[in-house]
Short mmCIF file of C-alpha atoms and ligand atoms in Angstrom, two decimals:
data_model
loop_
_atom_site.label_atom_id
_atom_site.label_comp_id
_atom_site.label_asym_id
_atom_site.label_seq_id
_atom_site.Cartn_x
_atom_site.Cartn_y
_atom_site.Cartn_z
CA MET F 1 0.07 -0.04 0.09
CA SER F 2 2.03 3.18 -0.63
CA PHE F 3 0.97 6.86 0.07
CA THR F 4 0.67 9.71 -2.51
CA PHE F 5 1.34 13.71 -1.37
CA ALA F 6 0.98 16.17 -3.31
CA LEU F 7 2.11 19.81 -3.03
CA MET F 8 -0.02 21.90 -5.01
CA SER F 9 -0.31 26.10 -4.20
CA PRO F 10 -1.81 28.56 -6.84
CA LYS F 11 1.47 31.23 -5.96
CA GLY F 12 4.78 30.40 -6.98
CA GLY F 13 8.09 29.47 -5.18
CA VAL F 14 6.86 29.01 -1.78
CA GLY F 15 8.74 25.64 -1.37
CA LYS F 16 7.12 22.85 -3.12
CA THR F 17 9.52 22.15 -4.90
CA THR F 18 12.31 22.15 -2.25
CA THR F 19 9.64 20.05 -0.22
CA ALA F 20 9.21 17.88 -2.82
CA VAL F 21 13.16 16.62 -2.84
CA ILE F 22 13.09 17.05 1.70
CA LEU F 23 10.24 14.66 1.58
CA ALA F 24 11.45 12.06 -0.42
CA SER F 25 15.24 12.40 1.45
CA GLN F 26 13.58 12.22 4.65
CA ILE F 27 11.41 8.93 3.60
CA VAL F 28 14.87 7.75 1.70
CA ARG F 29 16.93 7.91 4.81
CA LEU F 30 13.37 5.66 7.02
CA GLY F 31 14.48 3.20 4.25
CA LYS F 32 11.59 3.20 2.11
CA SER F 33 10.95 4.29 -1.31
CA VAL F 34 9.90 6.84 -3.15
CA THR F 35 8.82 8.27 -6.76
CA LEU F 36 8.61 11.68 -7.38
CA ILE F 37 5.91 12.74 -9.92
CA GLU F 38 7.39 16.26 -11.72
CA ALA F 39 3.49 17.78 -12.92
CA ASP F 40 5.52 21.01 -13.72
CA PRO F 41 6.07 22.54 -17.33
CA ASN F 42 9.25 23.95 -15.36
CA ALA F 43 11.39 20.79 -14.80
CA HIS F 44 13.01 21.56 -12.47
CA LEU F 45 12.86 18.21 -10.83
CA GLN F 46 13.75 17.02 -13.95
CA ARG F 47 17.18 19.42 -14.11
CA TRP F 48 17.67 17.81 -9.95
CA ALA F 49 17.52 14.28 -11.16
CA ARG F 50 19.26 14.48 -14.15
CA GLN F 51 23.02 14.97 -12.17
CA GLY F 52 22.67 10.87 -11.46
CA ARG F 53 23.47 11.49 -7.82
CA LEU F 54 20.42 9.89 -6.57
CA PRO F 55 19.75 6.28 -5.03
CA ASP F 56 17.64 3.65 -7.12
CA SER F 57 14.96 4.17 -4.26
CA VAL F 58 14.21 7.10 -6.40
CA GLN F 59 12.39 7.91 -9.03
CA VAL F 60 11.27 10.82 -10.88
CA VAL F 61 8.90 11.08 -13.62
CA PHE F 62 7.93 13.41 -15.66
CA ASP F 63 4.10 14.33 -16.49
CA ASP F 64 3.88 15.88 -19.78
CA ASP F 65 0.46 16.58 -20.39
CA PRO F 66 -0.85 19.60 -18.80
CA ASP F 67 -3.83 18.84 -18.75
CA GLY F 68 -3.48 15.96 -15.82
CA LEU F 69 -4.97 14.11 -18.21
CA SER F 70 -1.80 11.07 -18.06
CA LEU F 71 -1.49 11.93 -14.03
CA GLN F 72 -4.00 9.28 -13.44
CA GLY F 73 -2.22 6.29 -14.90
CA HIS F 74 1.39 7.54 -13.61
CA ILE F 75 0.50 7.14 -9.87
CA ASP F 76 -1.08 3.50 -10.79
CA CYS F 77 2.53 3.30 -11.34
CA ALA F 78 4.16 4.33 -9.48
CA ARG F 79 2.02 2.67 -6.75
CA GLU F 80 3.01 -0.56 -8.63
CA GLN F 81 7.24 0.75 -7.89
CA SER F 82 7.26 3.03 -4.54
CA ASP F 83 6.46 3.41 -0.95
CA TYR F 84 5.48 6.52 -1.38
CA ILE F 85 4.52 9.27 -4.08
CA VAL F 86 5.29 13.17 -3.95
CA ILE F 87 3.32 15.07 -6.58
CA ASP F 88 5.30 18.10 -7.23
CA THR F 89 3.40 20.92 -9.16
CA GLU F 90 3.29 23.53 -10.87
CA GLY F 91 2.99 27.16 -8.74
CA THR F 92 -0.39 28.96 -10.56
CA ASN F 93 -4.25 28.36 -10.28
CA ASN F 94 -4.31 24.81 -12.80
CA ASP F 95 -6.52 22.37 -12.96
CA ARG F 96 -3.87 19.41 -13.19
CA ALA F 97 -3.04 20.31 -9.19
CA PHE F 98 -6.42 19.93 -8.29
CA ILE F 99 -6.68 16.44 -9.76
CA ALA F 100 -2.95 16.02 -8.46
CA ALA F 101 -5.09 16.54 -5.21
CA HIS F 102 -7.92 14.78 -5.60
CA CYS F 103 -5.72 11.56 -6.53
CA ALA F 104 -3.54 12.14 -3.59
CA ASP F 105 -3.57 10.94 0.44
CA LEU F 106 -2.67 13.66 1.86
CA VAL F 107 -2.40 17.46 0.54
CA ILE F 108 0.38 19.71 1.53
CA ILE F 109 -0.16 23.26 0.80
CA PRO F 110 3.28 25.43 1.62
CA MET F 111 2.94 28.53 2.45
CA GLN F 112 5.43 31.85 3.34
CA PHE F 113 4.36 33.72 6.05
CA SER F 114 2.60 36.76 3.85
CA SER F 115 -1.00 38.42 3.37
CA MET F 116 -0.01 37.59 -0.85
CA ASP F 117 0.39 33.91 0.19
CA LEU F 118 -2.78 33.27 3.33
CA ALA F 119 -5.17 34.70 0.13
CA GLY F 120 -3.50 32.13 -1.97
CA ALA F 121 -3.84 29.03 0.24
CA THR F 122 -7.33 30.12 1.70
CA ALA F 123 -8.61 30.15 -2.20
CA ALA F 124 -6.80 26.78 -2.90
CA MET F 125 -8.36 25.55 -0.11
CA GLY F 126 -11.29 27.54 -0.71
CA ARG F 127 -11.57 24.73 -3.49
CA LEU F 128 -10.77 21.41 -2.49
CA ASP F 129 -13.91 22.21 -0.35
CA ARG F 130 -16.20 22.66 -3.04
CA MET F 131 -14.19 19.26 -5.06
CA GLU F 132 -14.81 17.56 -1.33
CA GLN F 133 -18.58 19.04 -1.50
CA ASP F 134 -18.98 17.90 -5.44
CA GLY F 135 -17.28 14.12 -5.27
CA GLY F 136 -18.33 13.43 -1.70
CA SER F 137 -14.88 12.02 -0.59
CA PRO F 138 -12.91 14.09 2.24
CA ILE F 139 -9.19 15.38 0.68
CA PHE F 140 -6.85 15.95 3.43
CA ARG F 141 -4.75 18.46 3.17
CA ALA F 142 -2.73 21.39 5.44
CA LEU F 143 -1.08 23.91 5.32
CA VAL F 144 3.01 23.37 6.16
CA PRO F 145 4.92 26.96 7.10
CA THR F 146 8.38 27.63 4.81
CA LYS F 147 11.20 29.51 5.04
CA VAL F 148 10.36 29.66 8.51
CA SER F 149 13.09 31.73 10.72
CA GLN F 150 14.42 29.24 13.68
CA ALA F 151 15.80 32.25 15.99
CA ILE F 152 12.53 34.45 15.63
CA ARG F 153 8.47 34.80 15.79
CA PRO F 154 7.83 38.26 13.48
CA ALA F 155 4.72 39.79 13.36
CA SER F 156 3.56 38.30 10.29
CA GLN F 157 3.87 35.33 11.54
CA ILE F 158 1.69 35.51 14.69
CA GLU F 159 -1.29 38.04 12.30
CA THR F 160 -0.81 35.07 10.07
CA GLU F 161 -1.07 32.24 12.64
CA LEU F 162 -4.37 34.73 14.13
CA ALA F 163 -5.99 35.27 10.76
CA LEU F 164 -5.86 31.03 9.97
CA THR F 165 -6.86 30.43 13.13
CA ALA F 166 -9.89 32.49 12.86
CA ALA F 167 -11.10 31.11 9.66
CA GLY F 168 -10.53 27.39 11.54
CA ILE F 169 -8.08 26.68 8.39
CA PRO F 170 -4.91 23.67 10.24
CA ILE F 171 -1.55 25.00 9.83
CA LEU F 172 1.23 22.41 10.87
CA SER F 173 3.66 22.90 13.24
CA PRO F 174 6.70 23.27 12.72
CA GLY F 175 7.38 24.23 9.22
CA ILE F 176 10.30 23.78 7.01
CA VAL F 177 12.86 26.19 8.27
CA GLU F 178 15.09 28.36 5.80
CA LYS F 179 17.92 26.16 5.60
CA ASP F 180 21.44 26.56 2.68
CA ALA F 181 21.09 23.10 3.09
CA TYR F 182 17.76 22.68 1.39
CA ARG F 183 19.22 25.18 -1.83
CA LEU F 184 22.71 23.09 -1.48
CA MET F 185 20.65 19.96 -2.13
CA LEU F 186 18.46 21.47 -5.44
CA ALA F 187 21.65 22.64 -6.59
CA ASN F 188 23.74 19.86 -5.92
CA GLY F 189 21.07 17.11 -7.46
CA CYS F 190 21.74 15.26 -4.62
CA LEU F 191 19.20 13.86 -1.22
CA LEU F 192 19.51 16.02 1.08
CA GLN F 193 21.76 13.54 3.41
CA ASP F 194 23.40 13.08 0.55
CA LEU F 195 24.95 16.10 0.74
CA PRO F 196 28.29 16.49 2.24
CA LEU F 197 29.30 13.47 -0.54
CA TYR F 198 29.05 16.26 -3.42
CA THR F 199 30.18 19.88 -1.51
CA LYS F 200 31.32 21.70 1.54
CA VAL F 201 28.27 21.96 3.83
CA ALA F 202 27.89 23.36 6.93
CA ASN F 203 26.48 20.20 9.64
CA ILE F 204 23.82 18.95 8.45
CA GLN F 205 21.81 17.19 10.98
CA PRO F 206 19.12 20.22 11.96
CA ALA F 207 18.31 20.11 8.34
CA ILE F 208 17.81 17.02 9.42
CA ASP F 209 15.73 17.11 12.59
CA ASN F 210 13.69 19.92 11.44
CA ILE F 211 12.01 17.39 7.94
CA GLN F 212 11.57 14.48 10.93
CA ALA F 213 10.16 16.83 12.64
CA VAL F 214 7.68 18.55 9.77
CA LEU F 215 6.29 14.82 8.41
CA ASN F 216 6.15 14.05 12.12
CA ALA F 217 3.51 16.61 12.35
CA MET F 218 2.33 15.68 8.61
CA ALA F 219 1.69 12.06 10.14
CA GLU F 220 -0.23 13.03 13.32
CA PHE F 221 -2.33 15.22 11.37
CA TYR F 222 -3.25 12.61 9.15
CA GLY F 223 -3.52 10.26 11.36
CA ASN F 224 -6.35 12.41 13.44
CA ALA F 225 -8.08 12.97 9.79
CA ILE F 226 -8.57 10.08 8.73
CA GLN F 227 -9.89 9.11 12.71
CA THR F 228 -13.24 11.91 12.53
N1 LIG Y 301 13.08 25.85 3.45
C1 LIG Y 301 14.00 26.83 2.96
N2 LIG Y 301 14.74 27.25 2.79
C2 LIG Y 301 16.09 28.08 1.85
N3 LIG Y 301 15.18 28.32 0.90
C3 LIG Y 301 14.08 27.34 0.11
C4 LIG Y 301 13.63 26.66 0.96
N4 LIG Y 301 12.18 26.71 0.30
C5 LIG Y 301 12.21 27.10 -0.61
N5 LIG Y 301 13.74 27.39 -0.90
C6 LIG Y 301 13.92 28.97 -2.57
O1 LIG Y 301 12.75 29.25 -2.50
C7 LIG Y 301 13.06 29.55 -3.89
C8 LIG Y 301 12.08 28.73 -4.21
O2 LIG Y 301 11.70 27.78 -3.94
P1 LIG Y 301 10.72 26.31 -5.01
O3 LIG Y 301 11.36 26.13 -6.51
O4 LIG Y 301 10.99 24.35 -3.95
O5 LIG Y 301 9.13 26.41 -4.90
P2 LIG Y 301 8.65 26.93 -5.94
O6 LIG Y 301 6.88 26.31 -5.03
O7 LIG Y 301 8.55 24.64 -6.22
O8 LIG Y 301 8.30 27.37 -6.90
P3 LIG Y 301 7.01 27.35 -8.05
O9 LIG Y 301 6.26 27.51 -8.06
O10 LIG Y 301 8.20 27.75 -8.87
O11 LIG Y 301 7.91 25.90 -9.12
C9 LIG Y 301 13.64 28.46 -4.66
O12 LIG Y 301 14.89 29.41 -4.66
C10 LIG Y 301 14.49 27.76 -2.76
O13 LIG Y 301 15.84 27.14 -3.26
MG1 LIG Y 302 7.89 23.98 -8.13
#
């Protein structure tokens, strides 16, 4: 039985691809296999994977149908091969991202603590609500803060958290901390834990601990969601 994550956000540059790759890194660290499905014509994952530095437990598949009609087929194939599937979508309000969301066990909506990201994330949540009502089956989804400061909790964060709580929208904690190791991992075409093999990097353990904590928060959120 595989588990499917879909990363989506109508806003570009919030950290969908980075989150997809750090999730894949941690899944592999835990001894499992993962297929990343790239449903983004910008092909950032393809460029990352092309460097040939990924273990066999990571497969990267490019979905080249902009309408998303082939996505379900890719997911069905990936389910035969991998323990986990992570779908990375394009940062626009596109139908393919919503098809990915429909196929996923858990939809992750990365967002930074800004009013623009908040507007994008709540719009995506609203459309998922309508899909849920039309389709009749639940779509489990959570906002995940990205590029969070480890040192401080700025006023923009406090304000955004209050607005989300007032709207009854769940936001996971902890968020994904802003770390150079995550940028280097994308640039070097490798998993997070393999980064020291390819470049000079400071201690990566805090980054590994951060993504494990994020994964734990996702598991807890999903566990609670399916019980209610
Ligand atoms: N946690 C993080 N720490 C450091 N840099 C980050 C982090 N998350 C994202 N970034 C950087 O922010 C930029 C955008 O991130 P990313 O490409 O993952 O976003 P995206 O949502 O996939 O964008 P797009 O919508 O264009 O596909 C990249 O330069 C990436 O390296
Ligand atoms: Mg991306």
